[in-house]
Structure formats: C-alpha cells, structure tokens
Short mmCIF file of C-alpha atoms in Angstrom, two decimals:
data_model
loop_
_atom_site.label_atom_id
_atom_site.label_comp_id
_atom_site.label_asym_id
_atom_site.label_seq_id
_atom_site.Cartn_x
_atom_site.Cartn_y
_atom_site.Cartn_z
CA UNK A 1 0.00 0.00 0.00
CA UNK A 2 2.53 2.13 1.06
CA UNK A 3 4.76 1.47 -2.03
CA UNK A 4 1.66 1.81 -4.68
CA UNK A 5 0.93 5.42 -2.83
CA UNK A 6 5.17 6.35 -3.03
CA UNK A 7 4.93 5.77 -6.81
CA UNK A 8 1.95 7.28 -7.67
CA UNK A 9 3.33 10.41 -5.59
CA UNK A 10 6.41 9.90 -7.83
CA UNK A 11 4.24 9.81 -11.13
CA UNK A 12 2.38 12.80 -9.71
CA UNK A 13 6.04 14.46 -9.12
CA UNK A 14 7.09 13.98 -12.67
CA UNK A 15 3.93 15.71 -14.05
CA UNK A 16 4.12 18.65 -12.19
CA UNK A 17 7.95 19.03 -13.24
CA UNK A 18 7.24 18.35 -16.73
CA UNK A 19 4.66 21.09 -16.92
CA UNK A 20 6.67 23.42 -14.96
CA UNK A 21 8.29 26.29 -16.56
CA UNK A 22 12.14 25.30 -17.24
CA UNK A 23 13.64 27.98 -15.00
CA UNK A 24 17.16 27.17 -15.64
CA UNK A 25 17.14 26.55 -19.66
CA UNK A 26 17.00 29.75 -21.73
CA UNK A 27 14.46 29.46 -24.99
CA UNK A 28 17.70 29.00 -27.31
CA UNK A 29 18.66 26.17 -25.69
CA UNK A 30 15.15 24.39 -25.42
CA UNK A 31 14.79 24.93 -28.80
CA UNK A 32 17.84 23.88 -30.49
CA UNK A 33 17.88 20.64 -28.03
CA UNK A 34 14.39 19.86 -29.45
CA UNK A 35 15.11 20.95 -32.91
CA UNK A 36 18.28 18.19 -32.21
CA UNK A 37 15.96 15.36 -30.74
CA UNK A 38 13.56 15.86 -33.78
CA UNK A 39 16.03 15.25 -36.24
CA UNK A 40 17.19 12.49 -34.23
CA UNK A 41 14.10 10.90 -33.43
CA UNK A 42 13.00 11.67 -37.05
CA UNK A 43 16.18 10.75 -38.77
CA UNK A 44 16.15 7.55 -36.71
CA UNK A 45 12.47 6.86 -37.49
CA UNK A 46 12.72 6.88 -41.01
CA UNK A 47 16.16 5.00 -41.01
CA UNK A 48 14.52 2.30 -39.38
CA UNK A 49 11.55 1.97 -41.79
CA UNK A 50 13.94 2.01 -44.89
CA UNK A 51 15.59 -1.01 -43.52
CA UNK A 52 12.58 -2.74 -43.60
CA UNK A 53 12.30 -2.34 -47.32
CA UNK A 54 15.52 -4.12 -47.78
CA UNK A 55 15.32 -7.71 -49.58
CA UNK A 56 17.44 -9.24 -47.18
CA UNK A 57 14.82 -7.82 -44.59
CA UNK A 58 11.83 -9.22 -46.58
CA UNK A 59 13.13 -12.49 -47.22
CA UNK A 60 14.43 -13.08 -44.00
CA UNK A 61 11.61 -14.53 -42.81
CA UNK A 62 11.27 -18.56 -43.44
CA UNK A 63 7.94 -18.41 -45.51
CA UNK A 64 9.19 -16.10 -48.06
CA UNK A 65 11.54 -18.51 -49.55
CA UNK A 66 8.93 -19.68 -51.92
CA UNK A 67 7.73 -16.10 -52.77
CA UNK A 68 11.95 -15.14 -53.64
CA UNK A 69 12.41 -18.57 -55.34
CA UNK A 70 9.69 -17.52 -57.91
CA UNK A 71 11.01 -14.16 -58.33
CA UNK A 72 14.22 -14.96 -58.70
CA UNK A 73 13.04 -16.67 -62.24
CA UNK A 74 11.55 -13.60 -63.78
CA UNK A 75 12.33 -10.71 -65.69
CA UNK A 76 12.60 -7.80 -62.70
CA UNK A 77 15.34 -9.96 -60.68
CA UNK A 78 17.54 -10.51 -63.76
CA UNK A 79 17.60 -8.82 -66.95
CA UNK A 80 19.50 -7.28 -70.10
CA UNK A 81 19.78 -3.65 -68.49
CA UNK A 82 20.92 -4.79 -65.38
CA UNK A 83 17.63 -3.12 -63.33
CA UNK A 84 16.18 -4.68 -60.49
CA UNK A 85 12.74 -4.58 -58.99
CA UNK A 86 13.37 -5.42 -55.28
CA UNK A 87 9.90 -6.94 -52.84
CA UNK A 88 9.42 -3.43 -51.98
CA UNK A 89 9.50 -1.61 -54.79
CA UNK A 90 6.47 -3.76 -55.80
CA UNK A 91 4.73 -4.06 -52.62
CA UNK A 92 5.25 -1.02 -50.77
CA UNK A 93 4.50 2.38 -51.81
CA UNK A 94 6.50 5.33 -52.44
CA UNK A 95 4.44 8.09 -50.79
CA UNK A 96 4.79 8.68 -47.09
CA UNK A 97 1.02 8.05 -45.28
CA UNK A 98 0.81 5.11 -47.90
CA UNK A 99 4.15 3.52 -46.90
CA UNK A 100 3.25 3.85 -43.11
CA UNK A 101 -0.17 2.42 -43.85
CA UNK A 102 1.33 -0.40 -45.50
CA UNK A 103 4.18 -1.24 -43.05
CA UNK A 104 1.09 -0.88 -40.26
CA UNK A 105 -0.98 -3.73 -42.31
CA UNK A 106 2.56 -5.67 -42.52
CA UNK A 107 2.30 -6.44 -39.19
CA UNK A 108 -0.51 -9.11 -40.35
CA UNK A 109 2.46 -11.57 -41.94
CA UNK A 110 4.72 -11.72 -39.06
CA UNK A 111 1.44 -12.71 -37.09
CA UNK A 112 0.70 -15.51 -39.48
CA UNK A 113 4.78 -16.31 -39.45
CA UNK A 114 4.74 -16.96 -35.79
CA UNK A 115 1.63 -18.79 -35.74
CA UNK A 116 3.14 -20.81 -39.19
CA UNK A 117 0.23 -20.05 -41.69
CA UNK A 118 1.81 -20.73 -44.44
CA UNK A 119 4.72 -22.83 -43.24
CA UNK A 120 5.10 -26.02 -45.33
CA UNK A 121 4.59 -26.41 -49.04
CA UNK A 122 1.50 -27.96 -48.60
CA UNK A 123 -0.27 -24.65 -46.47
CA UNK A 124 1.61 -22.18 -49.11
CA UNK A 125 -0.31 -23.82 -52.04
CA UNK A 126 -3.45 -23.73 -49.95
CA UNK A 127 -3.08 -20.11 -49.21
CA UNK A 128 -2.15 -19.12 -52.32
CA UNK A 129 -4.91 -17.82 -54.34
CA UNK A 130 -5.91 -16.27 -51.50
CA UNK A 131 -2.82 -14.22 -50.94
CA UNK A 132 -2.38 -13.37 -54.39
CA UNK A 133 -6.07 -11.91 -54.27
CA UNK A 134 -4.94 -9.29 -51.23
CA UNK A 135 -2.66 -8.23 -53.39
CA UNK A 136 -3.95 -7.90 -56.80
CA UNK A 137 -7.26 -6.70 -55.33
CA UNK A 138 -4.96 -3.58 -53.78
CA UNK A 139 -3.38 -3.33 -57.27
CA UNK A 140 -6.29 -2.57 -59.32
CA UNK A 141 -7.61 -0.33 -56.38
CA UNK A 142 -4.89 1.94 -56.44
CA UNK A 143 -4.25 2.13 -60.20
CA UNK A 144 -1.30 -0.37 -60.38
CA UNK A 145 0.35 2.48 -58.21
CA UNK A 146 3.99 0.84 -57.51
CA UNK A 147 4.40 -0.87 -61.15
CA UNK A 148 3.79 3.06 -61.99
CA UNK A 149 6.89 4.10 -59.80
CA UNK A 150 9.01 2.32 -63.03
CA UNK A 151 6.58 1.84 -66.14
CA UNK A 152 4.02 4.21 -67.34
CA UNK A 153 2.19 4.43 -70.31
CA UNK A 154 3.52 7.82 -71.66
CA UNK A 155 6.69 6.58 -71.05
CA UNK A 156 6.26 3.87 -73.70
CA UNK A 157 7.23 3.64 -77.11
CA UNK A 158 5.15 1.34 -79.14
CA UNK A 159 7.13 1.46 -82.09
CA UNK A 160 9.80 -0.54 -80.06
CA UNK A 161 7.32 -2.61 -78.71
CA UNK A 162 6.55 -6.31 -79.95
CA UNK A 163 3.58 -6.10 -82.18
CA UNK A 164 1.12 -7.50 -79.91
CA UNK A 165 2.53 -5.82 -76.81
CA UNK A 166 1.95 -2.66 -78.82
CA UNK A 167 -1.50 -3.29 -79.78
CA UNK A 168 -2.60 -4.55 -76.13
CA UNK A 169 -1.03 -1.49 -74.23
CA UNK A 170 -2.80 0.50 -76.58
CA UNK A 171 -6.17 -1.10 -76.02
CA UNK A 172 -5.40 -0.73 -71.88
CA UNK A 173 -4.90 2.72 -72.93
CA UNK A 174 -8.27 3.25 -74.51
CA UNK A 175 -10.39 1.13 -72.71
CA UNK A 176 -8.73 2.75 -69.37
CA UNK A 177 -7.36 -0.69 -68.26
CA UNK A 178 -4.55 -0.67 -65.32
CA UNK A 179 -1.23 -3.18 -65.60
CA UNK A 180 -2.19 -5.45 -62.81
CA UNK A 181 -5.80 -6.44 -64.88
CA UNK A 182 -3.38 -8.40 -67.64
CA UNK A 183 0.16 -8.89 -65.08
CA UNK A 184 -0.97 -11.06 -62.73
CA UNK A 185 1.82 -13.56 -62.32
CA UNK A 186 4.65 -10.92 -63.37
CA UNK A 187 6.70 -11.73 -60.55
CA UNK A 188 4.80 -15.24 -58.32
CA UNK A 189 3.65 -18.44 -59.85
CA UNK A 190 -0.26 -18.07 -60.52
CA UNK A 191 -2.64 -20.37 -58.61
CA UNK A 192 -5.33 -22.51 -60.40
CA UNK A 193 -8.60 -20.69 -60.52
CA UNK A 194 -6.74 -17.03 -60.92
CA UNK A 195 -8.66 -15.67 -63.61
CA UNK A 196 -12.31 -16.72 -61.79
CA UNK A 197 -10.83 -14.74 -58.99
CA UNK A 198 -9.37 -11.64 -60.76
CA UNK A 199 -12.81 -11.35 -62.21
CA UNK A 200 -14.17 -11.27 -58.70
CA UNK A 201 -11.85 -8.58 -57.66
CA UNK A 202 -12.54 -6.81 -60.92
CA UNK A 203 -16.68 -6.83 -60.17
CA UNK A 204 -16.49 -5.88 -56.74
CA UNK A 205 -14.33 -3.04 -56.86
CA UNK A 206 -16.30 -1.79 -60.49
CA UNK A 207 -13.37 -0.18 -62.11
CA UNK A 208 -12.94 0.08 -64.40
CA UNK A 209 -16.48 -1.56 -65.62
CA UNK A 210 -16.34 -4.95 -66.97
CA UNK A 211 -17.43 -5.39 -70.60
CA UNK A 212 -16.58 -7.05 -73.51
CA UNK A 213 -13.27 -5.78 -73.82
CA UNK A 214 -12.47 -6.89 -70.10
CA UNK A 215 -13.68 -10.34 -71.43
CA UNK A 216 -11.30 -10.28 -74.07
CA UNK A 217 -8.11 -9.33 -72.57
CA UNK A 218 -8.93 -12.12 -70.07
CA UNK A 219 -9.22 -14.57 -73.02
CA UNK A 220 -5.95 -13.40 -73.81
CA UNK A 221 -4.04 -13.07 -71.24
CA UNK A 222 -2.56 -16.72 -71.14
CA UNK A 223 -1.02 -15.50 -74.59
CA UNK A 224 0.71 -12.38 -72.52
CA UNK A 225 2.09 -14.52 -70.12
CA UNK A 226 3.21 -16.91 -72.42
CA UNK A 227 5.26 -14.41 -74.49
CA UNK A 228 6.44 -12.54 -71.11
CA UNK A 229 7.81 -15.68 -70.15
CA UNK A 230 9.72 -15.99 -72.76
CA UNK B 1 -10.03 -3.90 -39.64
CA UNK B 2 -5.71 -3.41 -40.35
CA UNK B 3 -6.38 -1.39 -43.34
CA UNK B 4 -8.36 1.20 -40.88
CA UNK B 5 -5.23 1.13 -38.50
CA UNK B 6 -2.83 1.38 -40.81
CA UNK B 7 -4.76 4.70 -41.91
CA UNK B 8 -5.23 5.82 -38.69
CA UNK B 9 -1.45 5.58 -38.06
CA UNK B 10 -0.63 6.88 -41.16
CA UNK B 11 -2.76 9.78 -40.53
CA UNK B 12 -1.12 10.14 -37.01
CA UNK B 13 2.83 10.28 -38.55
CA UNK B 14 1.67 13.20 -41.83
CA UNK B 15 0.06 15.99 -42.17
CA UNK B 16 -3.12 15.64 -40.04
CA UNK B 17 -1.47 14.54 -37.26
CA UNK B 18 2.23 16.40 -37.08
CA UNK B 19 1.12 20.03 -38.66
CA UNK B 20 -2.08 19.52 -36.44
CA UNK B 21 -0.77 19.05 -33.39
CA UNK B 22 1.81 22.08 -34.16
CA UNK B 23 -1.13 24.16 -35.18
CA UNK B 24 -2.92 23.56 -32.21
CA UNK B 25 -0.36 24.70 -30.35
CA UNK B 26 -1.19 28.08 -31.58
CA UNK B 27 -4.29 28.75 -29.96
CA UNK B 28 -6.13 28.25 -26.48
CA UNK B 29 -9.47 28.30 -28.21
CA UNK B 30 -10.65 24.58 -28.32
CA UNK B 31 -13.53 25.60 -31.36
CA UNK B 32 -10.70 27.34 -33.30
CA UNK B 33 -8.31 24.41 -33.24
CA UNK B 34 -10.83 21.77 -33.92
CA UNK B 35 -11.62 24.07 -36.92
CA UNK B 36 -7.94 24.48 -38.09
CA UNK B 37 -7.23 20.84 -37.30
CA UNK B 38 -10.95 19.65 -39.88
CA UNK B 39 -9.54 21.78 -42.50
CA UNK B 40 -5.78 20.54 -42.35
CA UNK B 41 -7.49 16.89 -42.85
CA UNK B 42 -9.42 17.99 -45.66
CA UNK B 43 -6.15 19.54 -46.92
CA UNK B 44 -4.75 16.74 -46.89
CA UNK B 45 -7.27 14.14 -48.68
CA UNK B 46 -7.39 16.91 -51.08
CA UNK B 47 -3.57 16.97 -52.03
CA UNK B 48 -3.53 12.89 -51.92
CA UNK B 49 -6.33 13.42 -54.43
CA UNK B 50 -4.30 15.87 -56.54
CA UNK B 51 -7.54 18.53 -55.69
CA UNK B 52 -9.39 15.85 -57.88
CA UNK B 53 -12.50 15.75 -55.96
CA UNK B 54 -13.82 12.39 -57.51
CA UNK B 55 -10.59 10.50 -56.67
CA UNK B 56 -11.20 11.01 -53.18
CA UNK B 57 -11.77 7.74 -50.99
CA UNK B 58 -14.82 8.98 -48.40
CA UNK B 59 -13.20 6.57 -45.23
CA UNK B 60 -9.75 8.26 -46.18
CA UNK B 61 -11.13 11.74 -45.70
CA UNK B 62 -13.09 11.17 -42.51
CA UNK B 63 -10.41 9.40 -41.06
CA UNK B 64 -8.16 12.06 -42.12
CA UNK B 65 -10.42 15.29 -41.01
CA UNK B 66 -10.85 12.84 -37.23
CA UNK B 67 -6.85 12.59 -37.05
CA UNK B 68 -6.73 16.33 -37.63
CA UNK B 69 -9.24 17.50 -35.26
CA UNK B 70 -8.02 15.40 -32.41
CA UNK B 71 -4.35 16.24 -32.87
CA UNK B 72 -5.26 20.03 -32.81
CA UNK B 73 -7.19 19.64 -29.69
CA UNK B 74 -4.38 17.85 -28.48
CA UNK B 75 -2.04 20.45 -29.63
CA UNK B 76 -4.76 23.21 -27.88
CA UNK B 77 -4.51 21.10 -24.25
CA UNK B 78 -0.65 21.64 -24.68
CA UNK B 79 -0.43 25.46 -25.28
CA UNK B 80 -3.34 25.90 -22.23
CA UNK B 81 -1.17 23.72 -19.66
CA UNK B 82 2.24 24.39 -20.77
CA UNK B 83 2.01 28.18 -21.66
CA UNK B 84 1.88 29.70 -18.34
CA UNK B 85 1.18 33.66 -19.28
#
C-alpha cells in the first residue's frame, strides 16, 4: 500500500515538473535541443523503416523462400539492363502516409509467421490464391500504383514494342485498363482458378467496368504470359 | 479492420497529425483548433487526391479530417497547460 501510494506520488512528481516552466534553460537552448531530438528521433524513425524495405529484410523470414524462389526466375530480378525490382519496390508504396499504412498492415504476416500459416509447401499452395487476391485486389484499387513508380504508359514507345505488346497497351490505354488487370503472375507463380478470382476482384471493386473488352483481354491473357515468359 | 489502422497511423505520422498538433499549439481556443485541425485533414485528402475531388476515398477523408481534429485539440490542451502567461 505504502509502495503503490510512493509511486503514484512519484508519477504525480514527474507531471508537475514536466509542466513546470524550465527555470534554468534559456528558450535557445530548449529549442535547439528539441530541434536536435527531432532530427534524431526523425532521422532515426525513417532510417529504421527504410531497412525494412531491404530484400534481405523481406526475405528473411522462413515463408518467403517460396515467394523469392519464384522471383528470382523472372524478368525484374535478372535482366539485359541490369535493373532490379526489389519486394518493396512492388509491394510497398513510395508516398509517405501510404508507406506507413502499408508497413502498419505488414504487421498481419509476421502474425501468421509466428503462428506458421503458411509454413510447409503444402499450407503455401493452400493459401495461395488467397494471398495473391490481397494483393492484386490492392493493385487494381490503387491504379497499379507501384508498377507506376518504373513503367508508365507515356513513357512507352510502341514502335519498339513487340507487335502485340503494342496493340494490347494500346487497347489498356483506350479502354482505361490498369497493368495489374493483364500482369498477374509478373513476378509469383499463378494459382489454379486465378482468372475466376481476378474477375471477382474486378466486379467488386467496379473499375474500371467490366465489358466485352475486359472479357477479351482475359481470353488473352494466357497469350501475354506466355510471351512474357519468354 | 488493419487497413483502418494502418490509416489511422498513417494519418497520425503526416500531415493531419504532425502540422495539427503544431497548429494547435497556436491557440487556447478549443472551437478554433478543432476548426484548423478539420480543415488541415481535408487539406490533406485533397492533395492525396491531386484537388481531384472524384478520386477522393470517403473513409480516407473522414479518417483524415478525425486525425486532424483530435491532434489540434491535443495540440490546444498543450499550449493551455504548458504556456503559463
């Protein structure tokens, strides 16, 4: 009793210094020591979160080795130009409040590593379709925001372009289509039942509206993928 | 449930939150701050939005205009029991 009243008399002692004026420190000082801490604090904050976008960070985990197995195969971990596209710059977005948000919703797959969601072979498959759904369904919601940090379609020049790869950007262009609606294994093996699901993702989120030409550029996307992985 | 949180937070560490809470600071009147600290929120949907009304996500804003009204009250409480004169 007499220990739980000390410490609250302690806690109440600490309050009443912090909020007392700071007789002793002049204003220069208090504010060039807090300017310091801020850019220490702030410095150190943001230091912290870049190292979390690392690939050794990503893949450090046991359950990614599947995940960096797969990408290691494709066209953004090796290529003529010698450019890389590391976990991050796909999955985690360049803008401040969306890179907190996303390193906040993160905290969702060291949950299901600890508890071993997706910890054999066996779960990963299982868990599959639905993982690839989070993500695509994010994808087309924000406009294929992170594949637009590298490729955009001004950017392109279809006379360069193969034929087809011409003719289908332009038809994304016109029918306002986003990359993730035809890239959906770009980087991870696709699960069975992908396009069934896409189409899902693609009718509850309404954009853009699903018509023929949605339809079509399903029909054809095996044929993408097929000449991508090449 | 996460995606809320992760806005929340995300709110709390930009604009809304940080500029909020310094505006706040300004003032000892609780109305003017929660004003200052709606309109800093809506600032801010509005410039994720590129001032493209239609490309504005409703939750986003709300959340947003919340973050900024609470940290500018926050921000008021601070200036009325730390500012002694």
């Amino acid at each position: 009793m007499a220990n739980s009243s000390d410490k609250q008399n302690r806690l109440q002692r600490l309050w009443t210094w912090f909020w007392s004026p700071a007789a002793v420190l002049s204003v220069g000082f208090t504010l060039i020591a807090g300017f310091l801490a801020g850019i220490l604090f702030w410095g150190g904050f943001h230091w912290s979160l870049e190292m979390t976008n690392t690939e050794e960070f990503c893949v450090s985990c046991h359950t990614m080795e599947t995940n960096l197995g797969e990408y290691r195969e494709t066209v953004h971990y090796n290529n003529h130009s010698g450019v890389r596209a590391i976990c991050s710059d796909c999955h985690v977005p360049k803008e401040w409040q969306h890179k907190v948000q996303a390193k906040i919703v993160a905290v969702k797959d060291v949950y299901h590593e600890a508890i071993g969601s997706i910890s054999t072979p066996e779960k990963y498959e299982e868990r599959r379709l639905k993982m690839a759904a989070a993500v695509w369904k994010k994808m087309k919601a924000s406009d294929s925001r992170e594949c637009r940090n590298c490729h955009e379609f001004e950017y392109m020049d279809f006379t360069i372009q193969e034929r087809r790869a011409a003719a289908e950007h332009q038809r994304a262009i016109d029918t306002g289509m986003t990359c993730i609606d035809c890239h959906q294994g770009i980087a991870h093996s696709l699960p069975t039942g992908y396009q069934e699901e896409y189409q899902k993702i693609s009718e509850a989120l309404g954009v853009p509206k699903l018509g023929e030409e949605m339809t079509f550029s399903e029909a054809k996307s095996d044929e993408i993928r097929t000449y991508l992985d090449q | 449930m996460l995606q809320i949180l992760g806005m929340i937070g995300a709110n709390m560490l930009s604009l809304p939150g940080i500029l909020g809470l310094a505006f706040g600071m300004m003032t000892r009147k609780w109305g003017f701050a929660a004003l200052g600290g709606a309109l800093i929120g809506l600032l801010e949907a509005l410039l994720f939005a590129k001032f493209d009304f239609s490309q504005i996500d409703a939750i986003e804003m709300v959340i947003s205009i919340l973050i900024g009204i609470i940290a500018c009250l926050v921000g008021c409480a601070i200036r009325r029991k730390g500012v002694l004169i």
